[in-house]
């Protein structure tokens, strides 16, 4: 029953907004469309191919036009939502993890966002600390082929050492609809699943595996080639109704060389840069409510 | 009449190996398949969508498996062919130009190859020069959005200043067949055409525009999304015969958002790194026949 | 008579603020100390080791503490001064040149500042242009060992091609006093001299060589090892008075291995990042008076 | 009694080659000078300012001239020595750690060497594994200001997770004699001490702290400014004999701004690149005796 491959829970619900065991709520704030999918039952989770939990989506097509007001509005909303999800501050740090591969542009969102995230853990107790500053540390674990160490091994070992309050993972996602690339942010409390993301994680990063809350923030930067082929076929054949035939076709394509291909916009470098700024902006707002934007900027240079 | 979009002349000839005004020759050397397309008449040029001239292709599927022997064999053949195409040495330098955008992995082949090309122009006359060393300079002009200067403006101005013997351009290409990504090298004496490459050059880099021989070396790193959709449709609809319907469909898709999408393998970082090493190896062999591989390696660190 | 080696005209005048043929004026604005040295005669130029012209210095020790207000004040003053020096806008672009070597941290200021300079030349006439936007292009020519092309060759050839209104060069400088590293900006209308900068330019970039106004903006990031040794000796020997003995000693040291050594702070990465932001900020203010800071930021992502 | 600041044990012994509780042995192999300092007693350790253990130095001035034969000879000797120090292979991996800061050129040796180290842990058991391949993983932990995590915390947590056979640390060092920069390699079995290295590590990485053998490989890339000043003073004052006066002077200088300054050659980018290739070459030889150089090169692209 799982339709086409996407990391966005909201795209699973597009066809049918009422699904047994799952709720979807949609609203708008200014130019931003929000939607929240809550998957309540194991059966719904199985049918939708996503674990139980909450998936919030913020979408604003103006982001693709590098509209400064749109980015600011998105960063503010993102900051508000994240501050709701990360438990109030005590001394334990928040560990921000930038997943993905710096060497493959559409997979570089996580590391690029880490570069713009304010890290403070080493300042606390020093002259550089400011009152109300929350402890934040950050890592881009790199890719298996470069380190020989799985991302999950690295995050697990740091979690055991640093005892963070929460782990906040940033990742590049795959969407079904190319129109969502670079203008949609998904926040979920379900962590990172095997097979998700552009680089396709092998093992989960979840509360079960790490022992602390895991919040995932992602932006679609690719669609899969098999999805593209399927949708082109549906469009051109005018046979949108034969969902099962299309899905079986897509699965067949995934078994070919197509399964290894990703589809991405030509200007993916600007998209990743823009979205990394947006996400880091939201994270910095959420984790350092006592600092304003120019104080944060000055501390990062 | 132009079928699907590709930068490889050889792929234009696949369907029909005898084309009025154009010849194709195919042969093998070890594990490498070679083909040479020579477009002789203006009419053939128009029909094939490529200017008159010679297009040599070297192909070896083992390259995708990072086979060291395959890469060495390809680099040697490439070196031989390039040394045939670049006129014998006098004091004038060869200007090697790495086209493309370092920030978009599948478009980074040119700049990455420049990093591994031995540059000697500044050493000639110094203690570091070796006898027989040929004058080589190199530039990666970057992208318009970063410099505000078109690649062609930069290459033209340097050509007028440095009076090179030849300009050798390296670029990422688009193929029709995803199986050719990362394992095919095309060398042509026709320069770079508008609309070609991953980044889609706006103006030509040719003997006409620059006043010196322009040799282009490229490797396909992407296919266009519209091509993929077309081929998936042909495959699935079993209607391979209706070429005209497919072509008109592809054109229609190019007018949609699809026209801005590229399709590339997930491991494009390793492919670009491997092919940059291969191409720079071939160029270094061709331009510095008096130096062996370990001398070249030592001079580059 | 030339004392110790420095690229700051103001440091030449420190010992003797009245020098025949040269004037110095000092004042303050908020936390910023300004000084202007004007060298009027050829004899003064010879004695001071700097060509005739104007050298403005802005200095603020708070910059080293990453004080956001200090950086903003410096960027504003820099913007005002630069807008006085760059002739009013017509259609001709301003060519901003980031001198130096990205691979050597204290020499990377120019390229780093280029990355944060708003480039607009390619947008003019497009939908992205805004009214009042001035044409700016930018290049980091890299280093001779990488390209085989001298910086001055590249700038000359681009100047002949693009006919800029002015060339604005950014470079890392050597100071005499380590306390000035990272907190002093020098602006001059005399261009770049041979032997100046961290990488020691071989040939001039001046109005004489290029045919257009050349404005140089620099920040000291190093002192020379021979200068350090001389100053340590003066300090420790208590023989500050024997200037001639010290100068001859310094010259002797420059002939040894010391001549190839530079002295720089451990946190030079943060200093270069901070000063690149400051200088690009000043340039963007001066060249785009019709855009505000957040519009500029949004256009750069 | 500790003389001038250096990370090379061999430089401590220069003045006096027989020291109670410490032995030094010197020999040559081809163009390479070797020396081994063994510190046997706690008293010698205290007097020399280095922990008990063995310090092997390989030195070849031809390295600075980028002599390919010199680099090969050094890499071979380094490979032999390292294979003696790393216990014979079982299934446990060797964890290679590249200490230092990519953003500060003379401190970038560790991360640069990691980029050229063959990582295999993820291949074992896959089709890419070759018989006799030893398990290697590698990490460049970055710097505290970027991650908020101390290097030692990251290495400790990975050591507890991965249970490596040994930890092999690569670091940039400070020398006393600028002539040793870029042409000397020190290997020791004593790990990394607080206050050593260019970036000055805060906490030890030793067998005591990690529970496994820790081998340190380093190359001097800087000298300290206070050392330079001291040596210049000694040279110029002709008072080489008053060692105590000089040492007290150096200590005084370290308390000034000088304590934060490092001295490095202008061409430090080429030195770091060359030495990273050399060290990674030695490590790859030592850890993968069953693979030849071209197999290793092919696996790394």
mmCIF file with all atom_site columns, N, CA and C in Angstrom, chain A residues 191-240:
data_model
loop_
_atom_site.group_PDB
_atom_site.id
_atom_site.type_symbol
_atom_site.label_atom_id
_atom_site.label_alt_id
_atom_site.label_comp_id
_atom_site.label_asym_id
_atom_site.label_entity_id
_atom_site.label_seq_id
_atom_site.pdbx_PDB_ins_code
_atom_site.Cartn_x
_atom_site.Cartn_y
_atom_site.Cartn_z
_atom_site.occupancy
_atom_site.B_iso_or_equiv
_atom_site.pdbx_formal_charge
_atom_site.auth_seq_id
_atom_site.auth_comp_id
_atom_site.auth_asym_id
_atom_site.auth_atom_id
_atom_site.pdbx_PDB_model_num
ATOM 1   N N  . UNK A 1 191 ? 12.903 10.786 15.071  1.00 0.00 ? 191 UNK A N  1
ATOM 2   C CA . UNK A 1 191 ? 14.288 10.456 14.741  1.00 0.00 ? 191 UNK A CA 1
ATOM 3   C C  . UNK A 1 191 ? 14.468 10.120 13.275  1.00 0.00 ? 191 UNK A C  1
ATOM 4   N N  . UNK A 1 192 ? 15.560 9.428  12.998  1.00 0.00 ? 192 UNK A N  1
ATOM 5   C CA . UNK A 1 192 ? 15.949 9.113  11.623  1.00 0.00 ? 192 UNK A CA 1
ATOM 6   C C  . UNK A 1 192 ? 15.794 7.613  11.399  1.00 0.00 ? 192 UNK A C  1
ATOM 7   N N  . UNK A 1 193 ? 15.156 7.264  10.288  1.00 0.00 ? 193 UNK A N  1
ATOM 8   C CA . UNK A 1 193 ? 14.866 5.861  10.000  1.00 0.00 ? 193 UNK A CA 1
ATOM 9   C C  . UNK A 1 193 ? 15.859 5.270  8.987   1.00 0.00 ? 193 UNK A C  1
ATOM 10  N N  . UNK A 1 194 ? 16.081 3.980  9.069   1.00 0.00 ? 194 UNK A N  1
ATOM 11  C CA . UNK A 1 194 ? 16.905 3.324  8.034   1.00 0.00 ? 194 UNK A CA 1
ATOM 12  C C  . UNK A 1 194 ? 16.297 3.557  6.652   1.00 0.00 ? 194 UNK A C  1
ATOM 13  N N  . UNK A 1 195 ? 17.126 3.805  5.670   1.00 0.00 ? 195 UNK A N  1
ATOM 14  C CA . UNK A 1 195 ? 16.644 3.975  4.305   1.00 0.00 ? 195 UNK A CA 1
ATOM 15  C C  . UNK A 1 195 ? 16.167 5.364  3.969   1.00 0.00 ? 195 UNK A C  1
ATOM 16  N N  . UNK A 1 196 ? 16.147 6.252  4.954   1.00 0.00 ? 196 UNK A N  1
ATOM 17  C CA . UNK A 1 196 ? 15.685 7.609  4.670   1.00 0.00 ? 196 UNK A CA 1
ATOM 18  C C  . UNK A 1 196 ? 16.855 8.505  4.306   1.00 0.00 ? 196 UNK A C  1
ATOM 19  N N  . UNK A 1 197 ? 16.553 9.714  3.846   1.00 0.00 ? 197 UNK A N  1
ATOM 20  C CA . UNK A 1 197 ? 17.584 10.690 3.501   1.00 0.00 ? 197 UNK A CA 1
ATOM 21  C C  . UNK A 1 197 ? 18.146 10.441 2.121   1.00 0.00 ? 197 UNK A C  1
ATOM 22  N N  . UNK A 1 198 ? 18.967 11.382 1.664   1.00 0.00 ? 198 UNK A N  1
ATOM 23  C CA . UNK A 1 198 ? 19.572 11.257 0.337   1.00 0.00 ? 198 UNK A CA 1
ATOM 24  C C  . UNK A 1 198 ? 20.623 10.148 0.336   1.00 0.00 ? 198 UNK A C  1
ATOM 25  N N  . UNK A 1 199 ? 21.388 10.084 1.411   1.00 0.00 ? 199 UNK A N  1
ATOM 26  C CA . UNK A 1 199 ? 22.456 9.084  1.508   1.00 0.00 ? 199 UNK A CA 1
ATOM 27  C C  . UNK A 1 199 ? 21.978 7.747  2.040   1.00 0.00 ? 199 UNK A C  1
ATOM 28  N N  . UNK A 1 200 ? 20.696 7.649  2.384   1.00 0.00 ? 200 UNK A N  1
ATOM 29  C CA . UNK A 1 200 ? 20.096 6.400  2.854   1.00 0.00 ? 200 UNK A CA 1
ATOM 30  C C  . UNK A 1 200 ? 20.778 5.785  4.071   1.00 0.00 ? 200 UNK A C  1
ATOM 31  N N  . UNK A 1 201 ? 20.358 6.271  5.217   1.00 0.00 ? 201 UNK A N  1
ATOM 32  C CA . UNK A 1 201 ? 20.937 5.780  6.476   1.00 0.00 ? 201 UNK A CA 1
ATOM 33  C C  . UNK A 1 201 ? 20.658 4.290  6.674   1.00 0.00 ? 201 UNK A C  1
ATOM 34  N N  . UNK A 1 202 ? 21.631 3.592  7.207   1.00 0.00 ? 202 UNK A N  1
ATOM 35  C CA . UNK A 1 202 ? 21.505 2.142  7.365   1.00 0.00 ? 202 UNK A CA 1
ATOM 36  C C  . UNK A 1 202 ? 20.832 1.727  8.661   1.00 0.00 ? 202 UNK A C  1
ATOM 37  N N  . UNK A 1 203 ? 21.058 2.518  9.699   1.00 0.00 ? 203 UNK A N  1
ATOM 38  C CA . UNK A 1 203 ? 20.541 2.128  11.005  1.00 0.00 ? 203 UNK A CA 1
ATOM 39  C C  . UNK A 1 203 ? 19.849 3.326  11.642  1.00 0.00 ? 203 UNK A C  1
ATOM 40  N N  . UNK A 1 204 ? 18.886 3.061  12.521  1.00 0.00 ? 204 UNK A N  1
ATOM 41  C CA . UNK A 1 204 ? 18.085 4.175  13.066  1.00 0.00 ? 204 UNK A CA 1
ATOM 42  C C  . UNK A 1 204 ? 18.861 5.039  14.057  1.00 0.00 ? 204 UNK A C  1
ATOM 43  N N  . UNK A 1 205 ? 18.467 6.297  14.103  1.00 0.00 ? 205 UNK A N  1
ATOM 44  C CA . UNK A 1 205 ? 18.889 7.218  15.167  1.00 0.00 ? 205 UNK A CA 1
ATOM 45  C C  . UNK A 1 205 ? 17.603 7.640  15.865  1.00 0.00 ? 205 UNK A C  1
ATOM 46  N N  . UNK A 1 206 ? 17.242 6.915  16.911  1.00 0.00 ? 206 UNK A N  1
ATOM 47  C CA . UNK A 1 206 ? 15.949 7.144  17.544  1.00 0.00 ? 206 UNK A CA 1
ATOM 48  C C  . UNK A 1 206 ? 16.101 7.139  19.061  1.00 0.00 ? 206 UNK A C  1
ATOM 49  N N  . UNK A 1 207 ? 15.027 7.518  19.711  1.00 0.00 ? 207 UNK A N  1
ATOM 50  C CA . UNK A 1 207 ? 15.036 7.491  21.184  1.00 0.00 ? 207 UNK A CA 1
ATOM 51  C C  . UNK A 1 207 ? 15.343 6.083  21.675  1.00 0.00 ? 207 UNK A C  1
ATOM 52  N N  . UNK A 1 208 ? 14.854 5.071  20.963  1.00 0.00 ? 208 UNK A N  1
ATOM 53  C CA . UNK A 1 208 ? 15.127 3.693  21.379  1.00 0.00 ? 208 UNK A CA 1
ATOM 54  C C  . UNK A 1 208 ? 16.624 3.404  21.304  1.00 0.00 ? 208 UNK A C  1
ATOM 55  N N  . UNK A 1 209 ? 17.262 3.819  20.198  1.00 0.00 ? 209 UNK A N  1
ATOM 56  C CA . UNK A 1 209 ? 18.672 3.457  20.042  1.00 0.00 ? 209 UNK A CA 1
ATOM 57  C C  . UNK A 1 209 ? 19.590 4.353  20.870  1.00 0.00 ? 209 UNK A C  1
ATOM 58  N N  . UNK A 1 210 ? 19.207 5.611  21.098  1.00 0.00 ? 210 UNK A N  1
ATOM 59  C CA . UNK A 1 210 ? 20.119 6.539  21.769  1.00 0.00 ? 210 UNK A CA 1
ATOM 60  C C  . UNK A 1 210 ? 19.773 6.806  23.236  1.00 0.00 ? 210 UNK A C  1
ATOM 61  N N  . UNK A 1 211 ? 18.524 6.559  23.618  1.00 0.00 ? 211 UNK A N  1
ATOM 62  C CA . UNK A 1 211 ? 18.155 6.771  25.011  1.00 0.00 ? 211 UNK A CA 1
ATOM 63  C C  . UNK A 1 211 ? 17.805 8.210  25.347  1.00 0.00 ? 211 UNK A C  1
ATOM 64  N N  . UNK A 1 212 ? 17.816 9.099  24.358  1.00 0.00 ? 212 UNK A N  1
ATOM 65  C CA . UNK A 1 212 ? 17.367 10.478 24.591  1.00 0.00 ? 212 UNK A CA 1
ATOM 66  C C  . UNK A 1 212 ? 16.449 10.892 23.444  1.00 0.00 ? 212 UNK A C  1
ATOM 67  N N  . UNK A 1 213 ? 15.718 11.975 23.642  1.00 0.00 ? 213 UNK A N  1
ATOM 68  C CA . UNK A 1 213 ? 14.838 12.479 22.582  1.00 0.00 ? 213 UNK A CA 1
ATOM 69  C C  . UNK A 1 213 ? 15.642 12.766 21.326  1.00 0.00 ? 213 UNK A C  1
ATOM 70  N N  . UNK A 1 214 ? 15.111 12.352 20.188  1.00 0.00 ? 214 UNK A N  1
ATOM 71  C CA . UNK A 1 214 ? 15.765 12.631 18.908  1.00 0.00 ? 214 UNK A CA 1
ATOM 72  C C  . UNK A 1 214 ? 14.786 13.389 18.024  1.00 0.00 ? 214 UNK A C  1
ATOM 73  N N  . UNK A 1 215 ? 15.143 14.605 17.687  1.00 0.00 ? 215 UNK A N  1
ATOM 74  C CA . UNK A 1 215 ? 14.307 15.438 16.833  1.00 0.00 ? 215 UNK A CA 1
ATOM 75  C C  . UNK A 1 215 ? 14.992 15.531 15.479  1.00 0.00 ? 215 UNK A C  1
ATOM 76  N N  . UNK A 1 216 ? 14.220 15.330 14.420  1.00 0.00 ? 216 UNK A N  1
ATOM 77  C CA . UNK A 1 216 ? 14.798 15.374 13.074  1.00 0.00 ? 216 UNK A CA 1
ATOM 78  C C  . UNK A 1 216 ? 14.254 16.584 12.330  1.00 0.00 ? 216 UNK A C  1
ATOM 79  N N  . UNK A 1 217 ? 15.157 17.340 11.697  1.00 0.00 ? 217 UNK A N  1
ATOM 80  C CA . UNK A 1 217 ? 14.771 18.471 10.857  1.00 0.00 ? 217 UNK A CA 1
ATOM 81  C C  . UNK A 1 217 ? 15.324 18.213 9.468   1.00 0.00 ? 217 UNK A C  1
ATOM 82  N N  . UNK A 1 218 ? 14.477 18.288 8.462   1.00 0.00 ? 218 UNK A N  1
ATOM 83  C CA . UNK A 1 218 ? 14.966 17.991 7.114   1.00 0.00 ? 218 UNK A CA 1
ATOM 84  C C  . UNK A 1 218 ? 14.322 18.861 6.064   1.00 0.00 ? 218 UNK A C  1
ATOM 85  N N  . UNK A 1 219 ? 15.001 18.958 4.931   1.00 0.00 ? 219 UNK A N  1
ATOM 86  C CA . UNK A 1 219 ? 14.484 19.684 3.772   1.00 0.00 ? 219 UNK A CA 1
ATOM 87  C C  . UNK A 1 219 ? 14.670 18.780 2.560   1.00 0.00 ? 219 UNK A C  1
ATOM 88  N N  . UNK A 1 220 ? 13.642 18.605 1.728   1.00 0.00 ? 220 UNK A N  1
ATOM 89  C CA . UNK A 1 220 ? 13.868 17.800 0.517   1.00 0.00 ? 220 UNK A CA 1
ATOM 90  C C  . UNK A 1 220 ? 14.787 18.528 -0.458  1.00 0.00 ? 220 UNK A C  1
ATOM 91  N N  . UNK A 1 221 ? 15.781 17.799 -0.936  1.00 0.00 ? 221 UNK A N  1
ATOM 92  C CA . UNK A 1 221 ? 16.721 18.346 -1.921  1.00 0.00 ? 221 UNK A CA 1
ATOM 93  C C  . UNK A 1 221 ? 16.748 17.500 -3.189  1.00 0.00 ? 221 UNK A C  1
ATOM 94  N N  . UNK A 1 222 ? 16.127 16.326 -3.144  1.00 0.00 ? 222 UNK A N  1
ATOM 95  C CA . UNK A 1 222 ? 16.092 15.437 -4.321  1.00 0.00 ? 222 UNK A CA 1
ATOM 96  C C  . UNK A 1 222 ? 14.730 14.767 -4.427  1.00 0.00 ? 222 UNK A C  1
ATOM 97  N N  . UNK A 1 223 ? 14.468 14.216 -5.612  1.00 0.00 ? 223 UNK A N  1
ATOM 98  C CA . UNK A 1 223 ? 13.465 13.170 -5.744  1.00 0.00 ? 223 UNK A CA 1
ATOM 99  C C  . UNK A 1 223 ? 14.184 11.962 -6.348  1.00 0.00 ? 223 UNK A C  1
ATOM 100 N N  . UNK A 1 224 ? 13.630 10.806 -6.136  1.00 0.00 ? 224 UNK A N  1
ATOM 101 C CA . UNK A 1 224 ? 14.282 9.623  -6.699  1.00 0.00 ? 224 UNK A CA 1
ATOM 102 C C  . UNK A 1 224 ? 13.924 9.480  -8.171  1.00 0.00 ? 224 UNK A C  1
ATOM 103 N N  . UNK A 1 225 ? 14.875 8.958  -8.942  1.00 0.00 ? 225 UNK A N  1
ATOM 104 C CA . UNK A 1 225 ? 14.653 8.830  -10.378 1.00 0.00 ? 225 UNK A CA 1
ATOM 105 C C  . UNK A 1 225 ? 13.460 7.932  -10.681 1.00 0.00 ? 225 UNK A C  1
ATOM 106 N N  . UNK A 1 226 ? 13.283 6.890  -9.885  1.00 0.00 ? 226 UNK A N  1
ATOM 107 C CA . UNK A 1 226 ? 12.155 5.998  -10.140 1.00 0.00 ? 226 UNK A CA 1
ATOM 108 C C  . UNK A 1 226 ? 10.831 6.717  -9.924  1.00 0.00 ? 226 UNK A C  1
ATOM 109 N N  . UNK A 1 227 ? 10.806 7.615  -8.938  1.00 0.00 ? 227 UNK A N  1
ATOM 110 C CA . UNK A 1 227 ? 9.605  8.410  -8.689  1.00 0.00 ? 227 UNK A CA 1
ATOM 111 C C  . UNK A 1 227 ? 9.327  9.331  -9.871  1.00 0.00 ? 227 UNK A C  1
ATOM 112 N N  . UNK A 1 228 ? 10.380 9.959  -10.351 1.00 0.00 ? 228 UNK A N  1
ATOM 113 C CA . UNK A 1 228 ? 10.228 10.849 -11.495 1.00 0.00 ? 228 UNK A CA 1
ATOM 114 C C  . UNK A 1 228 ? 9.678  10.088 -12.696 1.00 0.00 ? 228 UNK A C  1
ATOM 115 N N  . UNK A 1 229 ? 10.252 8.925  -12.932 1.00 0.00 ? 229 UNK A N  1
ATOM 116 C CA . UNK A 1 229 ? 9.811  8.138  -14.088 1.00 0.00 ? 229 UNK A CA 1
ATOM 117 C C  . UNK A 1 229 ? 8.344  7.745  -13.932 1.00 0.00 ? 229 UNK A C  1
ATOM 118 N N  . UNK A 1 230 ? 7.997  7.333  -12.739 1.00 0.00 ? 230 UNK A N  1
ATOM 119 C CA . UNK A 1 230 ? 6.622  6.945  -12.471 1.00 0.00 ? 230 UNK A CA 1
ATOM 120 C C  . UNK A 1 230 ? 5.666  8.115  -12.709 1.00 0.00 ? 230 UNK A C  1
ATOM 121 N N  . UNK A 1 231 ? 6.041  9.277  -12.175 1.00 0.00 ? 231 UNK A N  1
ATOM 122 C CA . UNK A 1 231 ? 5.141  10.423 -12.285 1.00 0.00 ? 231 UNK A CA 1
ATOM 123 C C  . UNK A 1 231 ? 5.044  10.908 -13.737 1.00 0.00 ? 231 UNK A C  1
ATOM 124 N N  . UNK A 1 232 ? 6.171  10.855 -14.441 1.00 0.00 ? 232 UNK A N  1
ATOM 125 C CA . UNK A 1 232 ? 6.124  11.230 -15.854 1.00 0.00 ? 232 UNK A CA 1
ATOM 126 C C  . UNK A 1 232 ? 5.203  10.276 -16.606 1.00 0.00 ? 232 UNK A C  1
ATOM 127 N N  . UNK A 1 233 ? 5.310  9.017  -16.272 1.00 0.00 ? 233 UNK A N  1
ATOM 128 C CA . UNK A 1 233 ? 4.467  8.025  -16.936 1.00 0.00 ? 233 UNK A CA 1
ATOM 129 C C  . UNK A 1 233 ? 2.988  8.284  -16.642 1.00 0.00 ? 233 UNK A C  1
ATOM 130 N N  . UNK A 1 234 ? 2.715  8.543  -15.360 1.00 0.00 ? 234 UNK A N  1
ATOM 131 C CA . UNK A 1 234 ? 1.323  8.801  -14.965 1.00 0.00 ? 234 UNK A CA 1
ATOM 132 C C  . UNK A 1 234 ? 0.781  10.026 -15.709 1.00 0.00 ? 234 UNK A C  1
ATOM 133 N N  . UNK A 1 235 ? 1.600  11.049 -15.760 1.00 0.00 ? 235 UNK A N  1
ATOM 134 C CA . UNK A 1 235 ? 1.206  12.288 -16.420 1.00 0.00 ? 235 UNK A CA 1
ATOM 135 C C  . UNK A 1 235 ? 0.924  12.059 -17.900 1.00 0.00 ? 235 UNK A C  1
ATOM 136 N N  . UNK A 1 236 ? 1.839  11.341 -18.534 1.00 0.00 ? 236 UNK A N  1
ATOM 137 C CA . UNK A 1 236 ? 1.778  11.216 -19.984 1.00 0.00 ? 236 UNK A CA 1
ATOM 138 C C  . UNK A 1 236 ? 0.781  10.159 -20.431 1.00 0.00 ? 236 UNK A C  1
ATOM 139 N N  . UNK A 1 237 ? 0.627  9.120  -19.620 1.00 0.00 ? 237 UNK A N  1
ATOM 140 C CA . UNK A 1 237 ? -0.266 8.053  -20.055 1.00 0.00 ? 237 UNK A CA 1
ATOM 141 C C  . UNK A 1 237 ? -1.710 8.400  -19.725 1.00 0.00 ? 237 UNK A C  1
ATOM 142 N N  . UNK A 1 238 ? -1.895 9.476  -18.943 1.00 0.00 ? 238 UNK A N  1
ATOM 143 C CA . UNK A 1 238 ? -3.256 9.822  -18.562 1.00 0.00 ? 238 UNK A CA 1
ATOM 144 C C  . UNK A 1 238 ? -3.936 8.732  -17.757 1.00 0.00 ? 238 UNK A C  1
ATOM 145 N N  . UNK A 1 239 ? -3.110 7.857  -17.146 1.00 0.00 ? 239 UNK A N  1
ATOM 146 C CA . UNK A 1 239 ? -3.687 6.748  -16.394 1.00 0.00 ? 239 UNK A CA 1
ATOM 147 C C  . UNK A 1 239 ? -3.457 6.924  -14.909 1.00 0.00 ? 239 UNK A C  1
ATOM 148 N N  . UNK A 1 240 ? -3.671 8.126  -14.457 1.00 0.00 ? 240 UNK A N  1
ATOM 149 C CA . UNK A 1 240 ? -3.415 8.422  -13.049 1.00 0.00 ? 240 UNK A CA 1
ATOM 150 C C  . UNK A 1 240 ? -4.120 7.461  -12.099 1.00 0.00 ? 240 UNK A C  1
#
